[in-house]
Amino acid sequence: MPVEKSPSSFNGIHYFAEGWRLVRLPGIRRYVIIPLLVNILLLGGAFIWLFQRLGEWIPALMSHIPDWLQWLSYLLWPLSVISIVLVFSYFFSTIANWIAAPFCGLLAEQLEGRLTGHPLPDSGWMAMVKDIPRIMKRELQKLGYYLPRALGLLLLYFIPGFGQTVAPVLWFLFSAWMLSVQYCDYPFDNHKVSFQQMRSALRQHKTANMQFGALVSLFTMIPILNLAIMPVAVCGATAMWVDRYRLQHARH
């Protein structure tokens, strides 16, 4: 007889896959529409513009490499492309998350009620409208946490050779963590768990959260698939909240 896994044994890959399944549940799909539309319009348009500009930006970036490092061009060229796509995808996905934050919170709220059988009190569209100021304040907290760390990483790109080699790797790891924070925050915030408490809880399962965030980051860079990634990530993060964090941190 097969041994059934406990939720605590599930990794971030499992919850990412769950997001793709849960986003299609009847009764949940209508809450997916607005986050999906925001992502399609903003991220889709941004990537079309980016790929039209890459042919100009990459030669300009490579021109800053000193002559004695030109032999590394074969390595630095693809790393430069990856770096631009990473920074660009995270930047525009962050803007999309700002715009869609109230609707992502509503999606997380409705999905949690569906998964647990216990709908949250004061849930629904009217409660979402009432909570918009608090939700936007929370987004500012995330921005304040993100900016100084992102700026520090971006400064690495100005170190010839070393910075341009190491920065893409560090940026990918940082994006993985930040995307896990971004999407897991919706169910935590629905229960009024503070931003600091939420980060502390995520660090207790950092490997699983980094796996989840890394997959979200990777799919954010893939054309077509990246258009659906926002609601999928919200659903996967909500499933993780229900399995791992809800019993300890839920306020109601």
Short mmCIF file of C-alpha atoms in Angstrom, two decimals, residues 66-169:
data_model
loop_
_atom_site.label_atom_id
_atom_site.label_comp_id
_atom_site.label_asym_id
_atom_site.label_seq_id
_atom_site.Cartn_x
_atom_site.Cartn_y
_atom_site.Cartn_z
CA PRO A 66 37.67 45.85 -21.22
CA ASP A 67 39.85 44.59 -24.09
CA TRP A 68 41.66 42.14 -21.82
CA LEU A 69 38.34 40.41 -21.07
CA GLN A 70 37.16 40.14 -24.68
CA TRP A 71 38.09 36.44 -24.69
CA LEU A 72 35.20 35.96 -22.22
CA SER A 73 32.66 37.43 -24.63
CA TYR A 74 31.29 34.01 -25.53
CA LEU A 75 30.30 33.58 -21.87
CA LEU A 76 29.38 37.16 -21.00
CA TRP A 77 27.06 37.62 -23.99
CA PRO A 78 24.48 35.00 -22.89
CA LEU A 79 24.86 36.08 -19.26
CA SER A 80 24.09 39.65 -20.31
CA VAL A 81 20.93 38.52 -22.09
CA ILE A 82 19.85 36.47 -19.08
CA SER A 83 20.57 39.39 -16.75
CA ILE A 84 18.47 41.83 -18.78
CA VAL A 85 15.57 39.39 -19.06
CA LEU A 86 15.75 38.57 -15.33
CA VAL A 87 15.75 42.21 -14.22
CA PHE A 88 13.13 43.17 -16.79
CA SER A 89 10.77 40.30 -16.00
CA TYR A 90 10.98 40.89 -12.26
CA PHE A 91 10.49 44.66 -12.66
CA PHE A 92 7.37 44.38 -14.78
CA SER A 93 5.93 41.45 -12.82
CA THR A 94 6.31 43.65 -9.71
CA ILE A 95 4.36 46.46 -11.38
CA ALA A 96 1.70 43.95 -12.45
CA ASN A 97 1.49 42.66 -8.88
CA TRP A 98 1.01 46.20 -7.58
CA ILE A 99 -1.91 46.79 -9.93
CA ALA A 100 -3.48 43.38 -9.33
CA ALA A 101 -2.65 43.08 -5.58
CA PRO A 102 -6.26 43.47 -4.31
CA PHE A 103 -7.49 40.88 -6.83
CA CYS A 104 -4.64 38.48 -6.01
CA GLY A 105 -5.58 38.78 -2.33
CA LEU A 106 -9.20 38.01 -3.21
CA LEU A 107 -8.13 34.98 -5.27
CA ALA A 108 -6.03 33.68 -2.34
CA GLU A 109 -8.95 34.28 0.03
CA GLN A 110 -11.49 32.42 -2.09
CA LEU A 111 -9.13 29.53 -2.80
CA GLU A 112 -8.30 29.14 0.90
CA GLY A 113 -12.01 28.92 1.68
CA ARG A 114 -12.39 26.29 -1.02
CA LEU A 115 -9.43 24.22 0.20
CA THR A 116 -10.32 24.36 3.89
CA GLY A 117 -14.11 24.45 3.71
CA HIS A 118 -14.05 27.52 5.98
CA PRO A 119 -14.52 30.79 4.08
CA LEU A 120 -12.81 33.78 5.66
CA PRO A 121 -15.07 36.28 7.43
CA ASP A 122 -15.59 39.62 5.69
CA SER A 123 -14.55 38.10 2.38
CA GLY A 124 -15.69 39.04 -1.10
CA TRP A 125 -15.52 42.01 -3.45
CA MET A 126 -16.76 44.67 -1.02
CA ALA A 127 -14.32 43.60 1.67
CA MET A 128 -11.54 43.73 -0.93
CA VAL A 129 -12.41 47.34 -1.81
CA LYS A 130 -12.38 48.27 1.87
CA ASP A 131 -8.95 46.66 2.30
CA ILE A 132 -7.26 48.40 -0.66
CA PRO A 133 -5.42 51.03 1.50
CA ARG A 134 -4.03 48.29 3.78
CA ILE A 135 -3.07 46.14 0.79
CA MET A 136 -1.22 49.04 -0.85
CA LYS A 137 0.61 49.77 2.41
CA ARG A 138 1.72 46.14 2.46
CA GLU A 139 2.99 46.45 -1.12
CA LEU A 140 5.07 49.45 -0.02
CA GLN A 141 6.60 47.33 2.74
CA LYS A 142 7.62 44.74 0.17
CA LEU A 143 9.09 47.47 -2.03
CA GLY A 144 11.07 48.86 0.90
CA TYR A 145 12.47 45.38 1.58
CA TYR A 146 13.30 44.79 -2.08
CA LEU A 147 14.86 48.06 -3.30
CA PRO A 148 18.08 48.33 -1.23
CA ARG A 149 18.93 44.68 -1.89
CA ALA A 150 18.19 45.00 -5.60
CA LEU A 151 20.29 48.15 -5.90
CA GLY A 152 23.20 46.40 -4.20
CA LEU A 153 23.02 43.57 -6.73
CA LEU A 154 22.73 45.95 -9.67
CA LEU A 155 25.95 47.67 -8.58
CA LEU A 156 27.75 44.37 -9.17
CA TYR A 157 27.15 44.75 -12.90
CA PHE A 158 29.60 47.67 -12.92
CA ILE A 159 32.47 45.38 -11.88
CA PRO A 160 33.92 44.18 -15.22
CA GLY A 161 34.10 40.43 -15.66
CA PHE A 162 33.51 39.32 -12.08
CA GLY A 163 30.32 41.30 -11.51
CA GLN A 164 28.83 40.45 -14.89
CA THR A 165 29.49 36.75 -14.23
CA VAL A 166 28.32 36.53 -10.62
CA ALA A 167 25.46 39.05 -10.67
CA PRO A 168 23.08 36.98 -12.87
CA VAL A 169 23.36 34.01 -10.51
#
